[in-house]
Amino acid sequence: RKEVEQDPGPFNVPEGATVAFNCTYSNSASQSFFWYRQDCRKEPKLLMSVYSSGNEDGRFTAQLNRASQYISLLIRDSKLSDSATYLCVVRKDTGRRALTFGSGTRLQVQP
Amino acid sequence: GAGVSQSPSNKVTEKGKDVELRCDPISGHTALYWYRQSLGQGLEFLIYFQGNSAPDKSGLPSDRFSAERTGGSVSTLTIQRTQQEDSAVYLCASSADREFGGYTFGSGTRLTVV
């Protein structure tokens, strides 16, 4: 079983739609959580951290459910520029401390 | 520099040859990471350097892979006797604080083994 699992998609949504992605992680020792964005043939870039209390950054909302070991990302009022692959990322508090990346969920926002 | 610099940006090599990939992290960043990404796949952790500590090499796929970081700055990833399955984009990232997930990635080296 992969440490971080995501639905690969693609999610095809019209502009203005609300879309949500979920991600599950297998290691309960995971301590920190993030969403990264990766455009086609580009390097990943940090989108936002995910806090236990949930957090919002403009049109983006991230939630963490430690009991069920899943993380979500909600995008409201989708823009064409949101089209990208969204990577769910976790870091354990023991052992390897480097980030573990999911394979990503591809989003395509259509006009 | 302003960002993480990787060279070369593209490398085509014949099977069996050795290759060296270079990463120049953001000045002052103590943590440096190597990942690779095969076509359509997620990022696979390779190796992690933190300051003067012994590197975490647990992600290196075989003994053909090695990496070093000189003077706490520039890092070189070496792949010996390359195989076709080594073809991937090799990404380097650095961060100021190993406890924070704000990695800055370089634009990667696209390695093709023919």
Coordinates of N, CA, C and O in Angstrom, one line a residue, chain A residues 34 36 38 41 43-44 46 49 87 91 96-103, chain B residues 33 35 37 42-43 45 56 58-59 91 99 101-103 105-107 110:
Chain A
F34 N 0.6 18.9 3.6 CA 0.7 20.0 2.6 C 0.0 19.6 1.3 O -0.1 18.4 1.0
Y36 N 0.8 20.5 -2.7 CA 1.6 21.2 -3.7 C 0.9 21.1 -5.0 O 0.0 20.3 -5.3
Q38 N 1.5 21.1 -9.2 CA 2.5 20.9 -10.3 C 1.9 21.1 -11.6 O 1.0 20.4 -12.0
R41 N 5.0 19.5 -16.9 CA 6.4 19.6 -17.2 C 7.1 20.7 -16.4 O 8.1 21.2 -16.8
E43 N 8.2 22.0 -12.1 CA 8.5 21.5 -10.8 C 7.3 21.8 -9.8 O 6.6 22.7 -10.0
P44 N 7.2 21.0 -8.8 CA 6.1 21.2 -7.8 C 6.4 22.5 -7.0 O 7.5 22.8 -6.8
L46 N 4.8 24.7 -3.5 CA 3.9 24.6 -2.3 C 2.7 25.5 -2.5 O 2.8 26.7 -2.9
S49 N -0.1 24.7 3.4 CA 0.0 23.8 4.5 C -1.4 23.4 5.0 O -2.3 24.1 4.7
L87 N -0.7 17.7 -5.6 CA 0.0 16.7 -4.9 C -0.3 16.8 -3.4 O -0.1 17.8 -2.8
R91 N 4.6 14.5 6.0 CA 5.9 14.3 6.6 C 5.7 13.5 8.0 O 4.8 14.0 8.8
R96 N 12.3 8.7 8.5 CA 12.6 9.6 7.4 C 11.8 10.9 7.6 O 10.5 10.8 7.6
R97 N 12.5 12.0 7.6 CA 11.8 13.2 7.8 C 11.5 14.0 6.5 O 11.0 15.1 6.5
A98 N 12.1 13.4 5.4 CA 11.8 14.1 4.1 C 10.3 13.9 3.8 O 9.6 13.0 4.3
L99 N 9.8 14.8 2.9 CA 8.4 14.7 2.6 C 8.1 13.5 1.7 O 8.9 13.1 0.8
T100 N 6.9 12.9 1.8 CA 6.4 11.9 1.0 C 5.3 12.4 0.1 O 4.3 13.0 0.7
F101 N 5.4 12.3 -1.2 CA 4.5 12.9 -2.1 C 3.5 11.8 -2.6 O 3.9 10.7 -3.0
G102 N 2.2 12.2 -2.7 CA 1.3 11.4 -3.5 C 1.6 11.5 -5.0 O 2.3 12.4 -5.4
S103 N 0.9 10.7 -5.8 CA 1.1 10.7 -7.2 C 0.3 11.8 -7.9 O 0.5 12.1 -9.0
Chain B
Y33 N 17.4 18.0 -0.9 CA 16.7 16.7 -1.2 C 16.8 16.4 -2.7 O 16.7 17.3 -3.5
Y35 N 14.8 14.0 -5.5 CA 13.7 13.1 -5.8 C 13.8 12.8 -7.3 O 14.5 13.5 -8.1
Q37 N 11.1 11.7 -10.7 CA 9.7 11.6 -11.1 C 9.7 10.9 -12.5 O 10.2 11.5 -13.5
G42 N 4.4 9.8 -9.4 CA 4.7 10.8 -8.3 C 6.1 10.9 -8.1 O 7.0 10.3 -8.7
L43 N 6.5 11.7 -7.1 CA 7.9 12.0 -6.8 C 8.4 10.8 -5.9 O 7.7 10.5 -4.9
F45 N 11.3 9.7 -3.4 CA 12.4 10.2 -2.6 C 13.7 9.4 -2.9 O 13.7 8.2 -2.9
D56 N 20.4 10.9 4.7 CA 19.4 9.9 4.7 C 19.4 9.3 3.3 O 18.8 9.9 2.4
S58 N 18.1 6.4 2.4 CA 17.2 5.3 2.4 C 16.4 5.1 1.1 O 15.8 4.1 0.8
G59 N 16.3 6.2 0.3 CA 15.5 6.1 -1.0 C 16.3 5.7 -2.2 O 15.7 5.5 -3.3
L91 N 14.7 15.8 -9.6 CA 14.4 17.0 -9.0 C 15.2 17.2 -7.7 O 15.2 16.3 -6.9
E99 N 12.1 21.1 9.4 CA 10.8 20.9 10.0 C 9.6 21.5 9.2 O 8.5 21.3 9.5
G101 N 7.6 22.2 5.5 CA 7.4 21.6 4.2 C 7.6 22.5 3.0 O 7.2 22.1 1.9
G102 N 8.1 23.7 3.3 CA 8.2 24.6 2.2 C 9.4 24.4 1.4 O 10.4 25.2 1.4
Y103 N 9.5 23.3 0.6 CA 10.6 23.1 -0.3 C 10.5 24.0 -1.5 O 9.5 24.3 -2.0
F105 N 11.8 23.8 -5.2 CA 12.4 22.8 -6.2 C 13.1 23.5 -7.3 O 12.7 24.7 -7.7
G106 N 14.1 22.9 -7.8 CA 14.7 23.3 -9.1 C 13.8 22.8 -10.2 O 12.9 22.1 -10.0
S107 N 14.2 23.2 -11.4 CA 13.4 22.8 -12.6 C 13.7 21.4 -13.1 O 13.0 20.9 -14.0
R110 N 16.1 16.4 -16.9 CA 15.4 15.3 -17.6 C 16.4 14.3 -18.2 O 17.2 14.7 -19.1

